[in-house]
């Protein structure tokens, strides 16, 4: 599992996993998720954008009234006909039946788009039966809030399977346990194996499991997790290759009554 590294401050270089990373609140520090100019492999505080609000932090429901410092994983909203679906890593939501909440756009203890209760979860058979690292992906419904569905509030990225690893660059956005704002990094993934893909982005420590890998077409083509539940170092992260099993799981979620 991603180990926890302490991050202090948001406007100066800090040492994470042996690499110097600039955590600065500026979108100029992050490359677009396409084949355009970089810099690639640079981690920065994620800019506040409307699309960025689709990524959020997961909390135990008992922390809903005391969010600061209590998030433990990352998730993001993906498009569905029900308009109520999030995707994350299976190891984030498959360990027990504890109640969870999702906070899109979370920053500094605040929930600008509300606190949403996580409902029914969808886990692949490979994870449910044996916690297979090649099945480390999950979907979950979130309940309505004030009569609205989450995708109507923040939108949702498309979930896409069958994309060739490294076909384009992707932007990974997530919440380290020890940081109260999301971080983001753009780079090109590469193949770790036929079932796992990897990306080199510094500073993705504990809490970033479940972070979406989003390409320039606003498609989720990876979810941080998989090998070693996301990686044993902060500088290299993994995702299962989104293939037939992920496609079937998504179909199960979007067709569930």
mmCIF file of C-alpha atoms in Angstrom, residues 70-210:
data_model
loop_
_atom_site.group_PDB
_atom_site.id
_atom_site.type_symbol
_atom_site.label_atom_id
_atom_site.label_comp_id
_atom_site.label_asym_id
_atom_site.label_seq_id
_atom_site.Cartn_x
_atom_site.Cartn_y
_atom_site.Cartn_z
ATOM 1 C CA UNK A 70 -9.275 12.507 8.459
ATOM 2 C CA UNK A 71 -9.388 11.470 4.797
ATOM 3 C CA UNK A 72 -7.864 8.129 3.829
ATOM 4 C CA UNK A 73 -8.380 7.515 0.079
ATOM 5 C CA UNK A 74 -9.324 9.293 -3.145
ATOM 6 C CA UNK A 75 -12.273 8.767 -5.509
ATOM 7 C CA UNK A 76 -13.811 10.544 -8.480
ATOM 8 C CA UNK A 77 -17.180 10.964 -10.164
ATOM 9 C CA UNK A 78 -17.673 9.075 -13.431
ATOM 10 C CA UNK A 79 -20.542 9.454 -15.839
ATOM 11 C CA UNK A 80 -23.524 7.116 -15.537
ATOM 12 C CA UNK A 81 -27.173 7.220 -16.459
ATOM 13 C CA UNK A 82 -28.028 7.336 -12.744
ATOM 14 C CA UNK A 83 -25.631 10.304 -12.301
ATOM 15 C CA UNK A 84 -24.549 9.016 -8.882
ATOM 16 C CA UNK A 85 -21.403 6.929 -9.471
ATOM 17 C CA UNK A 86 -17.834 7.192 -8.172
ATOM 18 C CA UNK A 87 -14.784 5.056 -8.932
ATOM 19 C CA UNK A 88 -11.910 4.247 -6.585
ATOM 20 C CA UNK A 89 -9.580 1.382 -5.679
ATOM 21 C CA UNK A 90 -11.152 -1.794 -4.312
ATOM 22 C CA UNK A 91 -8.791 -1.800 -1.338
ATOM 23 C CA UNK A 92 -10.256 1.578 -0.318
ATOM 24 C CA UNK A 93 -13.845 0.346 0.014
ATOM 25 C CA UNK A 94 -13.715 -3.437 0.067
ATOM 26 C CA UNK A 95 -12.237 -4.133 3.491
ATOM 27 C CA UNK A 96 -15.383 -3.924 5.597
ATOM 28 C CA UNK A 97 -18.919 -2.594 5.645
ATOM 29 C CA UNK A 98 -18.127 0.640 7.478
ATOM 30 C CA UNK A 99 -20.095 3.712 6.448
ATOM 31 C CA UNK A 100 -18.199 6.165 4.252
ATOM 32 C CA UNK A 101 -18.679 9.654 2.844
ATOM 33 C CA UNK A 102 -17.252 11.268 -0.285
ATOM 34 C CA UNK A 103 -16.286 14.955 -0.403
ATOM 35 C CA UNK A 104 -15.736 16.235 -3.957
ATOM 36 C CA UNK A 105 -13.346 19.170 -4.267
ATOM 37 C CA UNK A 106 -12.233 18.813 -0.647
ATOM 38 C CA UNK A 107 -9.723 21.440 0.550
ATOM 39 C CA UNK A 108 -8.498 22.511 3.976
ATOM 40 C CA UNK A 109 -11.283 20.921 5.980
ATOM 41 C CA UNK A 110 -14.000 22.375 3.763
ATOM 42 C CA UNK A 111 -16.628 20.624 1.620
ATOM 43 C CA UNK A 112 -17.482 23.204 -1.091
ATOM 44 C CA UNK A 113 -19.848 20.803 -2.874
ATOM 45 C CA UNK A 114 -21.199 18.983 0.149
ATOM 46 C CA UNK A 115 -20.632 15.719 2.015
ATOM 47 C CA UNK A 116 -22.138 12.749 0.179
ATOM 48 C CA UNK A 117 -22.954 9.396 1.775
ATOM 49 C CA UNK A 118 -21.485 6.393 -0.017
ATOM 50 C CA UNK A 119 -24.066 3.703 -0.705
ATOM 51 C CA UNK A 120 -23.914 0.404 -2.579
ATOM 52 C CA UNK A 121 -20.447 -0.739 -3.662
ATOM 53 C CA UNK A 122 -19.434 -2.832 -6.653
ATOM 54 C CA UNK A 123 -16.297 -5.000 -6.399
ATOM 55 C CA UNK A 124 -14.849 -7.410 -8.984
ATOM 56 C CA UNK A 125 -15.009 -11.122 -8.230
ATOM 57 C CA UNK A 126 -11.217 -11.277 -8.328
ATOM 58 C CA UNK A 127 -11.017 -8.849 -5.437
ATOM 59 C CA UNK A 128 -13.932 -10.224 -3.415
ATOM 60 C CA UNK A 129 -12.603 -13.786 -3.555
ATOM 61 C CA UNK A 130 -8.885 -13.238 -3.071
ATOM 62 C CA UNK A 131 -7.956 -9.557 -3.157
ATOM 63 C CA UNK A 132 -6.292 -10.075 -6.528
ATOM 64 C CA UNK A 133 -4.183 -6.996 -7.293
ATOM 65 C CA UNK A 134 -5.321 -7.220 -10.911
ATOM 66 C CA UNK A 135 -8.879 -6.539 -9.685
ATOM 67 C CA UNK A 136 -8.136 -3.490 -7.513
ATOM 68 C CA UNK A 137 -10.923 -1.250 -8.761
ATOM 69 C CA UNK A 138 -14.395 -0.500 -7.412
ATOM 70 C CA UNK A 139 -17.469 1.602 -8.038
ATOM 71 C CA UNK A 140 -19.957 2.949 -5.550
ATOM 72 C CA UNK A 141 -23.220 4.858 -5.580
ATOM 73 C CA UNK A 142 -23.505 8.049 -3.575
ATOM 74 C CA UNK A 143 -26.863 9.047 -2.138
ATOM 75 C CA UNK A 144 -28.702 12.176 -3.209
ATOM 76 C CA UNK A 145 -27.950 15.337 -1.242
ATOM 77 C CA UNK A 146 -30.587 18.050 -0.898
ATOM 78 C CA UNK A 147 -32.530 16.440 -3.720
ATOM 79 C CA UNK A 148 -29.594 16.504 -6.166
ATOM 80 C CA UNK A 149 -27.385 13.807 -7.642
ATOM 81 C CA UNK A 150 -23.653 14.264 -7.520
ATOM 82 C CA UNK A 151 -23.052 14.353 -11.269
ATOM 83 C CA UNK A 152 -25.587 17.167 -11.568
ATOM 84 C CA UNK A 153 -23.464 19.177 -9.135
ATOM 85 C CA UNK A 154 -19.863 18.538 -10.258
ATOM 86 C CA UNK A 155 -20.181 16.599 -13.530
ATOM 87 C CA UNK A 156 -18.430 13.330 -14.260
ATOM 88 C CA UNK A 157 -15.563 12.074 -16.407
ATOM 89 C CA UNK A 158 -16.162 9.214 -18.822
ATOM 90 C CA UNK A 159 -14.934 5.785 -17.728
ATOM 91 C CA UNK A 160 -13.117 4.110 -20.622
ATOM 92 C CA UNK A 161 -11.743 0.584 -20.917
ATOM 93 C CA UNK A 162 -9.549 -0.972 -23.579
ATOM 94 C CA UNK A 163 -7.261 2.048 -23.948
ATOM 95 C CA UNK A 164 -3.669 1.165 -24.845
ATOM 96 C CA UNK A 165 -1.278 1.947 -21.987
ATOM 97 C CA UNK A 166 0.689 5.094 -22.761
ATOM 98 C CA UNK A 167 -1.441 6.049 -25.752
ATOM 99 C CA UNK A 168 -1.549 9.571 -24.296
ATOM 100 C CA UNK A 169 -0.356 11.336 -21.201
ATOM 101 C CA UNK A 170 -2.671 11.327 -18.193
ATOM 102 C CA UNK A 171 -3.126 13.584 -15.198
ATOM 103 C CA UNK A 172 -3.273 11.877 -11.804
ATOM 104 C CA UNK A 173 -4.968 13.814 -8.990
ATOM 105 C CA UNK A 174 -5.245 12.642 -5.395
ATOM 106 C CA UNK A 175 -5.164 13.395 -1.681
ATOM 107 C CA UNK A 176 -2.125 12.345 0.370
ATOM 108 C CA UNK A 177 -3.196 11.521 3.938
ATOM 109 C CA UNK A 178 -0.946 14.201 5.359
ATOM 110 C CA UNK A 179 -2.009 17.011 3.036
ATOM 111 C CA UNK A 180 -5.266 18.959 3.039
ATOM 112 C CA UNK A 181 -5.352 19.871 -0.646
ATOM 113 C CA UNK A 182 -5.128 17.608 -3.697
ATOM 114 C CA UNK A 183 -1.921 17.178 -5.653
ATOM 115 C CA UNK A 184 -1.659 16.564 -9.376
ATOM 116 C CA UNK A 185 0.922 15.305 -11.859
ATOM 117 C CA UNK A 186 0.932 14.612 -15.595
ATOM 118 C CA UNK A 187 3.035 11.965 -17.322
ATOM 119 C CA UNK A 188 2.795 9.081 -19.771
ATOM 120 C CA UNK A 189 2.035 5.680 -18.232
ATOM 121 C CA UNK A 190 4.031 2.634 -19.228
ATOM 122 C CA UNK A 191 3.337 -1.085 -19.014
ATOM 123 C CA UNK A 192 4.406 -2.873 -15.834
ATOM 124 C CA UNK A 193 2.849 -6.132 -17.018
ATOM 125 C CA UNK A 194 -0.003 -7.225 -19.241
ATOM 126 C CA UNK A 195 -2.441 -6.434 -16.420
ATOM 127 C CA UNK A 196 -0.745 -3.502 -14.666
ATOM 128 C CA UNK A 197 0.335 -0.024 -15.765
ATOM 129 C CA UNK A 198 2.671 2.387 -13.965
ATOM 130 C CA UNK A 199 3.362 6.104 -13.905
ATOM 131 C CA UNK A 200 6.317 8.057 -12.513
ATOM 132 C CA UNK A 201 5.018 10.997 -10.483
ATOM 133 C CA UNK A 202 6.672 12.039 -7.185
ATOM 134 C CA UNK A 203 4.825 12.599 -3.934
ATOM 135 C CA UNK A 204 1.885 10.207 -4.314
ATOM 136 C CA UNK A 205 1.959 8.769 -0.814
ATOM 137 C CA UNK A 206 -0.672 7.120 1.406
ATOM 138 C CA UNK A 207 -4.184 8.412 0.732
ATOM 139 C CA UNK A 208 -3.759 8.743 -3.035
ATOM 140 C CA UNK A 209 -5.101 5.242 -3.683
ATOM 141 C CA UNK A 210 -8.168 5.581 -5.894
#
